[in-house]
CSV table of C-alpha atoms and ligand atoms in Angstrom, one decimal:
chain,number,residue,atom,x,y,z
A,1,UNK,CA,-42.3,30.7,-12.8
A,2,UNK,CA,-41.7,34.1,-11.5
A,3,UNK,CA,-44.8,35.0,-9.6
A,4,UNK,CA,-43.2,37.9,-7.8
A,5,UNK,CA,-44.7,40.6,-10.0
A,6,UNK,CA,-48.2,39.5,-9.3
A,7,UNK,CA,-47.6,39.7,-5.6
A,8,UNK,CA,-46.1,43.1,-5.8
A,9,UNK,CA,-48.4,46.1,-5.6
A,10,UNK,CA,-45.7,48.4,-6.9
A,11,UNK,CA,-44.2,46.7,-9.9
A,12,UNK,CA,-47.0,44.9,-11.6
A,13,UNK,CA,-48.7,44.3,-14.9
A,14,UNK,CA,-46.3,45.2,-17.6
A,15,UNK,CA,-46.6,43.6,-21.0
A,16,UNK,CA,-43.2,41.9,-20.5
A,17,UNK,CA,-44.5,40.2,-17.4
A,18,UNK,CA,-47.7,39.0,-19.1
A,19,UNK,CA,-45.6,37.7,-22.1
A,20,UNK,CA,-43.4,35.7,-19.7
A,21,UNK,CA,-46.5,34.0,-18.3
A,22,UNK,CA,-48.1,33.2,-21.6
A,23,UNK,CA,-45.3,32.0,-23.8
A,24,UNK,CA,-45.8,28.3,-23.0
A,25,UNK,CA,-48.5,27.1,-25.3
A,26,UNK,CA,-47.6,27.4,-29.0
A,27,UNK,CA,-43.8,27.4,-29.5
A,28,UNK,CA,-42.1,28.1,-32.8
A,29,UNK,CA,-41.6,25.0,-34.9
A,30,UNK,CA,-37.9,24.2,-35.5
A,31,UNK,CA,-36.6,26.2,-38.4
A,32,UNK,CA,-39.6,28.5,-38.7
A,33,UNK,CA,-38.5,32.1,-38.8
A,34,UNK,CA,-40.3,35.4,-38.0
A,35,UNK,CA,-40.0,36.4,-41.6
A,36,UNK,CA,-43.2,35.0,-43.0
A,37,UNK,CA,-45.3,36.4,-40.2
A,38,UNK,CA,-43.5,39.7,-40.5
A,39,UNK,CA,-44.1,40.0,-44.2
A,40,UNK,CA,-47.8,39.4,-43.6
A,41,UNK,CA,-48.0,41.8,-40.8
A,42,UNK,CA,-46.3,44.5,-42.8
A,43,UNK,CA,-48.7,44.0,-45.6
A,44,UNK,CA,-51.7,44.4,-43.3
A,45,UNK,CA,-50.3,47.6,-41.7
A,46,UNK,CA,-48.9,49.1,-44.9
A,47,UNK,CA,-52.3,48.7,-46.6
A,48,UNK,CA,-54.1,50.2,-43.6
A,49,UNK,CA,-51.7,53.2,-43.6
A,50,UNK,CA,-52.4,53.8,-47.3
A,51,UNK,CA,-56.1,53.6,-46.7
A,52,UNK,CA,-55.9,56.1,-43.8
A,53,UNK,CA,-53.8,58.5,-45.9
A,54,UNK,CA,-56.2,58.2,-48.8
A,55,UNK,CA,-59.1,59.3,-46.6
A,56,UNK,CA,-60.9,55.9,-46.2
A,57,UNK,CA,-63.4,55.7,-43.4
A,58,UNK,CA,-61.2,55.2,-40.3
A,59,UNK,CA,-63.6,52.8,-38.6
A,60,UNK,CA,-63.6,50.5,-41.6
A,61,UNK,CA,-59.8,50.5,-41.7
A,62,UNK,CA,-59.6,49.8,-38.0
A,63,UNK,CA,-62.1,47.0,-38.3
A,64,UNK,CA,-59.9,45.3,-40.9
A,65,UNK,CA,-56.9,45.8,-38.6
A,66,UNK,CA,-58.7,44.1,-35.7
A,67,UNK,CA,-59.7,41.1,-37.8
A,68,UNK,CA,-56.2,40.7,-39.4
A,69,UNK,CA,-54.3,41.0,-36.1
A,70,UNK,CA,-56.7,38.6,-34.5
A,71,UNK,CA,-56.1,36.1,-37.3
A,72,UNK,CA,-52.3,36.5,-37.2
A,73,UNK,CA,-52.3,36.1,-33.4
A,74,UNK,CA,-54.4,32.9,-33.6
A,75,UNK,CA,-52.4,31.3,-36.5
A,76,UNK,CA,-48.8,32.2,-35.8
A,77,UNK,CA,-46.8,30.3,-33.2
A,78,UNK,CA,-46.9,32.3,-29.9
A,79,UNK,CA,-43.3,33.3,-29.9
A,80,UNK,CA,-43.4,34.5,-33.6
A,81,UNK,CA,-46.4,36.6,-32.7
A,82,UNK,CA,-44.7,38.0,-29.6
A,83,UNK,CA,-41.7,39.0,-31.7
A,84,UNK,CA,-44.0,40.8,-34.1
A,85,UNK,CA,-45.7,42.9,-31.5
A,86,UNK,CA,-42.9,45.5,-31.2
A,87,UNK,CA,-42.7,45.7,-35.0
A,88,UNK,CA,-46.4,46.5,-35.2
A,89,UNK,CA,-46.0,49.1,-32.4
A,90,UNK,CA,-43.2,50.8,-34.3
A,91,UNK,CA,-45.0,50.9,-37.6
A,92,UNK,CA,-46.0,54.5,-38.8
A,93,UNK,CA,-49.7,53.5,-38.9
A,94,UNK,CA,-49.6,53.7,-35.1
A,95,UNK,CA,-49.6,57.5,-35.5
A,96,UNK,CA,-53.1,57.3,-37.0
A,97,UNK,CA,-54.3,54.7,-34.6
A,98,UNK,CA,-53.1,56.6,-31.6
A,99,UNK,CA,-55.3,59.6,-32.4
A,100,UNK,CA,-57.8,57.5,-30.5
A,101,UNK,CA,-57.4,58.8,-26.9
A,102,UNK,CA,-58.4,55.4,-25.4
A,103,UNK,CA,-55.9,53.5,-27.4
A,104,UNK,CA,-53.2,56.1,-26.8
A,105,UNK,CA,-53.9,56.1,-23.0
A,106,UNK,CA,-53.5,52.3,-23.0
A,107,UNK,CA,-50.3,52.5,-25.0
A,108,UNK,CA,-48.7,55.3,-23.0
A,109,UNK,CA,-49.7,54.0,-19.6
A,110,UNK,CA,-49.8,57.3,-17.7
A,111,UNK,CA,-50.1,55.4,-14.4
A,112,UNK,CA,-47.1,53.2,-15.3
A,113,UNK,CA,-49.0,49.9,-15.7
A,114,UNK,CA,-51.7,48.4,-17.9
A,115,UNK,CA,-55.4,48.5,-17.4
A,116,UNK,CA,-55.6,51.4,-14.9
A,117,UNK,CA,-59.0,52.7,-13.7
A,118,UNK,CA,-58.6,55.9,-15.8
A,119,UNK,CA,-58.4,53.7,-18.9
A,120,UNK,CA,-61.6,51.8,-17.9
A,121,UNK,CA,-63.3,55.2,-17.7
A,122,UNK,CA,-62.9,55.5,-21.5
A,123,UNK,CA,-64.7,52.2,-21.8
A,124,UNK,CA,-67.5,53.3,-19.4
A,125,UNK,CA,-67.9,56.6,-21.2
A,126,UNK,CA,-67.5,58.1,-17.8
A,127,UNK,CA,-67.5,61.9,-17.5
A,128,UNK,CA,-63.8,61.9,-16.3
A,129,UNK,CA,-62.8,60.7,-19.8
A,130,UNK,CA,-64.9,63.4,-21.5
A,131,UNK,CA,-62.2,66.1,-21.7
A,132,UNK,CA,-59.7,63.8,-23.5
A,133,UNK,CA,-62.4,62.7,-25.9
A,134,UNK,CA,-63.6,66.2,-26.6
A,135,UNK,CA,-60.1,67.5,-27.6
A,136,UNK,CA,-59.3,64.7,-30.0
A,137,UNK,CA,-59.3,65.0,-33.8
A,138,UNK,CA,-62.4,64.0,-35.9
A,139,UNK,CA,-60.5,60.9,-36.9
A,140,UNK,CA,-59.6,60.2,-33.3
A,141,UNK,CA,-63.2,60.5,-32.3
A,142,UNK,CA,-64.3,58.0,-35.0
A,143,UNK,CA,-61.6,55.6,-34.0
A,144,UNK,CA,-62.6,55.9,-30.3
A,145,UNK,CA,-66.2,55.2,-31.3
A,146,UNK,CA,-65.0,52.0,-32.8
A,147,UNK,CA,-62.6,50.8,-30.1
A,148,UNK,CA,-64.9,51.7,-27.3
A,149,UNK,CA,-67.7,49.7,-29.0
A,150,UNK,CA,-65.5,46.7,-29.8
A,151,UNK,CA,-66.5,43.3,-28.2
A,152,UNK,CA,-64.0,43.5,-25.3
A,153,UNK,CA,-65.0,47.0,-24.3
A,154,UNK,CA,-68.7,46.1,-24.5
A,155,UNK,CA,-68.0,43.1,-22.3
A,156,UNK,CA,-66.4,45.4,-19.7
A,157,UNK,CA,-69.5,47.6,-19.7
A,158,UNK,CA,-71.6,44.5,-19.3
A,159,UNK,CA,-69.4,43.3,-16.5
A,160,UNK,CA,-69.9,46.5,-14.6
A,161,UNK,CA,-73.7,46.0,-14.8
A,162,UNK,CA,-73.5,42.4,-13.9
A,163,UNK,CA,-71.4,43.1,-10.8
A,164,UNK,CA,-73.9,45.7,-9.6
A,165,UNK,CA,-76.7,43.1,-10.2
A,166,UNK,CA,-74.8,40.5,-8.2
A,167,UNK,CA,-74.4,43.0,-5.3
A,168,UNK,CA,-78.1,43.8,-5.5
A,169,UNK,CA,-79.4,40.3,-5.7
A,170,UNK,CA,-77.2,39.1,-2.8
A,171,UNK,CA,-78.4,42.2,-0.7
A,172,UNK,CA,-82.0,41.4,-1.5
A,173,UNK,CA,-81.6,37.8,-0.5
A,174,UNK,CA,-80.6,38.8,3.1
A,175,UNK,CA,-82.6,40.2,5.9
A,176,UNK,CA,-79.9,42.5,7.1
A,177,UNK,CA,-77.5,44.8,5.1
A,178,UNK,CA,-74.7,42.9,3.5
A,179,UNK,CA,-70.9,43.3,3.6
A,180,UNK,CA,-69.0,43.4,0.3
A,181,UNK,CA,-65.3,43.2,-0.6
A,182,UNK,CA,-64.1,44.3,-4.0
A,183,UNK,CA,-60.5,43.4,-4.9
A,184,UNK,CA,-58.8,45.6,-7.6
A,185,UNK,CA,-61.7,48.0,-7.4
A,186,UNK,CA,-60.3,50.7,-9.7
A,187,UNK,CA,-62.9,53.5,-9.5
A,188,UNK,CA,-65.6,51.1,-8.4
A,189,UNK,CA,-67.9,52.4,-11.1
A,190,UNK,CA,-70.4,49.5,-10.5
A,191,UNK,CA,-71.3,51.1,-7.2
A,192,UNK,CA,-73.0,53.9,-9.2
A,193,UNK,CA,-75.4,51.4,-10.6
A,194,UNK,CA,-76.2,49.5,-7.3
A,195,UNK,CA,-79.7,49.9,-6.0
A,196,UNK,CA,-78.7,48.1,-2.8
A,197,UNK,CA,-76.2,50.8,-2.1
A,198,UNK,CA,-78.7,53.6,-2.9
A,199,UNK,CA,-81.3,52.0,-0.6
A,200,UNK,CA,-79.1,51.4,2.4
A,201,UNK,CA,-78.9,47.6,2.0
A,202,UNK,CA,-75.2,47.5,2.4
A,203,UNK,CA,-73.5,47.7,5.7
A,204,UNK,CA,-69.9,48.1,4.4
A,205,UNK,CA,-68.3,47.9,1.0
A,206,UNK,CA,-64.5,47.6,1.3
A,207,UNK,CA,-62.9,48.6,-2.1
A,208,UNK,CA,-59.3,47.6,-2.3
A,209,UNK,CA,-56.8,48.7,-5.0
A,210,UNK,CA,-53.1,48.9,-5.3
A,211,UNK,CA,-53.2,52.3,-7.0
A,212,UNK,CA,-53.3,55.2,-4.4
A,213,UNK,CA,-54.6,57.5,-7.2
A,214,UNK,CA,-57.6,55.3,-7.7
A,215,UNK,CA,-58.2,54.9,-4.0
A,216,UNK,CA,-58.1,58.7,-3.8
A,217,UNK,CA,-60.8,59.0,-6.5
A,218,UNK,CA,-63.0,56.5,-4.7
A,219,UNK,CA,-62.5,58.3,-1.4
A,220,UNK,CA,-63.6,61.6,-3.0
A,221,UNK,CA,-66.5,60.2,-5.0
A,222,UNK,CA,-68.0,58.1,-2.2
A,223,UNK,CA,-67.3,60.3,0.8
A,224,UNK,CA,-70.0,59.8,3.4
A,225,UNK,CA,-71.2,56.4,2.1
A,226,UNK,CA,-70.6,52.9,3.4
A,227,UNK,CA,-67.9,52.5,0.8
A,228,UNK,CA,-64.5,52.1,2.4
A,229,UNK,CA,-61.7,52.5,-0.1
A,230,UNK,CA,-58.5,50.9,0.9
A,231,UNK,CA,-55.0,50.9,-0.5
A,232,UNK,CA,-53.9,47.3,-0.7
A,233,UNK,CA,-52.6,44.6,-3.0
A,234,UNK,CA,-52.9,41.0,-3.9
A,235,UNK,CA,-49.6,40.5,-2.1
A,236,UNK,CA,-51.0,42.1,1.1
A,237,UNK,CA,-54.1,39.9,0.9
A,238,UNK,CA,-52.0,36.7,0.5
A,239,UNK,CA,-49.8,37.6,3.4
A,240,UNK,CA,-52.7,38.4,5.7
A,241,UNK,CA,-51.6,42.0,6.0
A,242,UNK,CA,-55.2,43.4,6.4
A,243,UNK,CA,-57.7,42.7,9.2
A,244,UNK,CA,-60.7,42.6,6.9
A,245,UNK,CA,-63.3,40.5,8.7
A,246,UNK,CA,-65.7,38.4,6.6
A,247,UNK,CA,-68.2,39.3,3.8
A,248,UNK,CA,-71.4,38.1,2.1
A,249,UNK,CA,-69.8,38.9,-1.3
A,250,UNK,CA,-66.2,39.1,-2.4
A,251,UNK,CA,-65.3,39.6,-6.1
A,252,UNK,CA,-62.5,40.6,-8.4
A,253,UNK,CA,-63.0,41.9,-11.9
A,254,UNK,CA,-60.2,43.0,-14.2
A,255,UNK,CA,-57.6,41.3,-12.0
A,256,UNK,CA,-57.4,37.5,-12.8
A,257,UNK,CA,-56.6,38.4,-16.4
A,258,UNK,CA,-53.1,39.4,-15.0
A,259,UNK,CA,-52.6,36.5,-12.6
A,260,UNK,CA,-50.8,33.2,-13.5
A,261,UNK,CA,-52.8,30.2,-12.4
A,262,UNK,CA,-50.8,29.5,-9.2
A,263,UNK,CA,-51.4,33.1,-7.9
A,264,UNK,CA,-55.1,32.9,-9.0
A,265,UNK,CA,-55.5,29.8,-7.0
A,266,UNK,CA,-53.9,31.2,-3.9
A,267,UNK,CA,-56.0,34.4,-4.2
A,268,UNK,CA,-59.2,32.3,-4.7
A,269,UNK,CA,-58.5,30.3,-1.6
A,270,UNK,CA,-57.8,33.5,0.3
A,271,UNK,CA,-61.1,35.1,-0.9
A,272,UNK,CA,-63.1,32.0,0.1
A,273,UNK,CA,-61.6,32.2,3.6
A,274,UNK,CA,-63.1,35.8,3.8
A,275,UNK,CA,-66.6,34.6,3.2
A,276,UNK,CA,-69.3,34.2,5.8
A,277,UNK,CA,-71.3,30.9,5.5
A,278,UNK,CA,-73.6,31.2,2.5
A,279,UNK,CA,-71.3,33.8,1.0
A,280,UNK,CA,-70.4,34.2,-2.7
A,281,UNK,CA,-67.0,34.7,-4.4
A,282,UNK,CA,-66.9,35.8,-8.1
A,283,UNK,CA,-63.9,36.2,-10.3
A,284,UNK,CA,-64.0,37.5,-13.9
A,285,UNK,CA,-61.6,36.7,-16.7
A,286,UNK,CA,-61.6,37.5,-20.4
A,287,UNK,CA,-62.4,34.4,-22.6
A,288,UNK,CA,-59.5,33.1,-24.7
A,289,UNK,CA,-61.3,33.7,-28.0
A,290,UNK,CA,-61.8,37.4,-28.2
A,291,UNK,CA,-61.6,39.4,-31.4
A,292,UNK,CA,-59.8,42.3,-29.8
A,293,UNK,CA,-56.7,40.4,-28.6
A,294,UNK,CA,-54.3,41.2,-31.4
A,295,UNK,CA,-55.1,44.9,-31.4
A,296,UNK,CA,-54.9,45.1,-27.7
A,297,UNK,CA,-51.5,43.5,-27.5
A,298,UNK,CA,-50.0,45.6,-30.3
A,299,UNK,CA,-51.5,49.1,-30.5
A,300,UNK,CA,-52.8,49.2,-26.9
A,301,UNK,CA,-49.8,47.4,-25.5
A,302,UNK,CA,-52.3,45.7,-23.2
A,303,UNK,CA,-51.8,41.9,-23.2
A,304,UNK,CA,-54.0,39.8,-20.9
A,305,UNK,CA,-54.0,36.2,-19.7
A,306,UNK,CA,-57.1,35.0,-21.6
A,307,UNK,CA,-58.8,31.8,-20.2
A,308,UNK,CA,-61.0,29.0,-21.5
A,309,UNK,CA,-63.9,27.6,-19.5
A,310,UNK,CA,-61.7,24.6,-18.7
A,311,UNK,CA,-59.0,27.0,-17.3
A,312,UNK,CA,-61.6,28.8,-15.2
A,313,UNK,CA,-62.7,25.4,-13.8
A,314,UNK,CA,-59.0,24.6,-13.2
A,315,UNK,CA,-58.7,27.5,-10.9
A,316,UNK,CA,-62.0,26.6,-9.1
A,317,UNK,CA,-61.0,22.9,-8.8
A,318,UNK,CA,-57.5,23.7,-7.4
A,319,UNK,CA,-58.9,26.2,-4.9
A,320,UNK,CA,-61.8,24.3,-3.3
A,321,UNK,CA,-63.4,20.8,-2.9
A,322,UNK,CA,-66.4,21.1,-5.2
A,323,UNK,CA,-68.4,18.9,-3.0
A,324,UNK,CA,-68.3,21.5,-0.3
A,325,UNK,CA,-69.5,24.4,-2.3
A,326,UNK,CA,-71.9,25.3,-5.2
A,327,UNK,CA,-69.8,26.5,-8.1
A,328,UNK,CA,-70.3,27.5,-11.7
A,329,UNK,CA,-68.5,29.0,-14.6
A,330,UNK,CA,-70.6,31.1,-17.0
A,331,UNK,CA,-70.4,33.7,-19.8
A,332,UNK,CA,-71.8,37.1,-19.8
A,333,UNK,CA,-74.3,37.8,-22.6
A,334,UNK,CA,-71.6,39.0,-25.0
A,335,UNK,CA,-69.4,35.9,-24.3
A,336,UNK,CA,-66.1,37.8,-24.1
A,337,UNK,CA,-65.8,37.5,-20.3
A,338,UNK,CA,-66.1,34.4,-18.2
A,339,UNK,CA,-67.3,34.4,-14.6
A,340,UNK,CA,-66.3,31.9,-12.0
A,341,UNK,CA,-68.8,31.9,-9.1
A,342,UNK,CA,-68.4,29.9,-5.9
A,343,UNK,CA,-71.0,29.9,-3.2
A,344,UNK,CA,-70.2,28.5,0.3
A,345,UNK,CA,-72.8,26.6,2.3
B,401,SAM,C1,-58.7,46.6,-15.3
B,401,SAM,S1,-58.8,47.6,-13.8
B,401,SAM,C2,-60.4,47.0,-13.1
B,401,SAM,C3,-61.0,48.0,-12.2
B,401,SAM,C4,-62.4,47.6,-11.8
B,401,SAM,N1,-62.4,46.3,-11.1
B,401,SAM,C5,-63.4,47.6,-13.0
B,401,SAM,O1,-63.8,46.5,-13.3
B,401,SAM,O2,-63.6,48.7,-13.5
B,401,SAM,C6,-57.6,46.7,-12.8
B,401,SAM,C7,-57.4,47.3,-11.5
B,401,SAM,O3,-56.6,46.3,-10.7
B,401,SAM,C8,-55.8,47.0,-9.9
B,401,SAM,N2,-54.7,46.0,-9.5
B,401,SAM,C9,-53.9,45.4,-10.4
B,401,SAM,N3,-53.0,44.6,-9.8
B,401,SAM,C10,-53.4,44.6,-8.5
B,401,SAM,C11,-52.8,44.0,-7.3
B,401,SAM,N4,-51.8,43.1,-7.4
B,401,SAM,N5,-53.4,44.3,-6.1
B,401,SAM,C12,-54.4,45.2,-6.1
B,401,SAM,N6,-55.0,45.8,-7.1
B,401,SAM,C13,-54.4,45.5,-8.3
B,401,SAM,C14,-55.3,48.2,-10.7
B,401,SAM,O4,-54.8,49.2,-9.9
B,401,SAM,C15,-56.6,48.5,-11.4
B,401,SAM,O5,-57.3,49.5,-10.7
């Protein structure tokens, strides 16, 4: 396995790299050709294009595309589906779909990699995304309303709230202000929701990200607070490049979905070593049965490593002796994202 990409803060998270990590499970049966799947895909996309051209309600057309791509991704052998992705992306219906500024941003990757913090701001409905939304076409706006309300996006919004609640509850369980480390912080939007931060219950909040642009945004937005934005990567963490000290709470959201298991385990072990006694580590990962997967991989060009509960437990079990810690794997309320939570004693 080539894990180099996941260690490298400069050249990470391209769809090709994710594909290389995920092409193990369902292999094409001998003799099976791409043809059958291709014919079905083309039918779905052709029909959608006609409906768009005939003025059908865009959200309804998109909804059907979501369902059909999800079904095809689930039922076709993994390598057949992978070969179909570029065909979907090249289909003329993409012109309609990319009127949605969120989907277009994801597809075009203005920061050069998938899942950047600017993209997440479309999900959060943050004011920084407002200009791009305001200048979109009426169709684009309707499509955006659909994609930004779809289950995966709703789960990311819930994740933001949940992270702030974890910070607040850990802060309220301590007598003195706590220390927090966020890995792959993006724009650290959850900090805007944290009561503990507003009430001075945090001593320092280190927010690490590999993208200097995002670190710059955090530095500007949180100037004069205890938030300490830091340019750094998973690679840097794993090679002990940063003298960070220890923390009450360490967490990573929107990162494990890009890490193969071996790297996820190494990172988990590293994060556990950064905890004070009684500290908490949390890692989030999209569940392996989400409705948005086919659409994300094609028209957003945003593949993720989706995980089951058993795979989350696999990371926990390979990282730590479960007798020495309290650990759990749980869903958020909308069940699209799983959370692995490990508390040291
Ligand atoms: C999907 S965003 C999540 C941002 C934020 N945690 C949130 O939930 O809104 C992924 C973030 O991970 C960062 N990232 C990806 N790979 C990384 C790596 N190897 N080291 C550090 N940060 C990384 C990206 O720069 C991006 O900001």
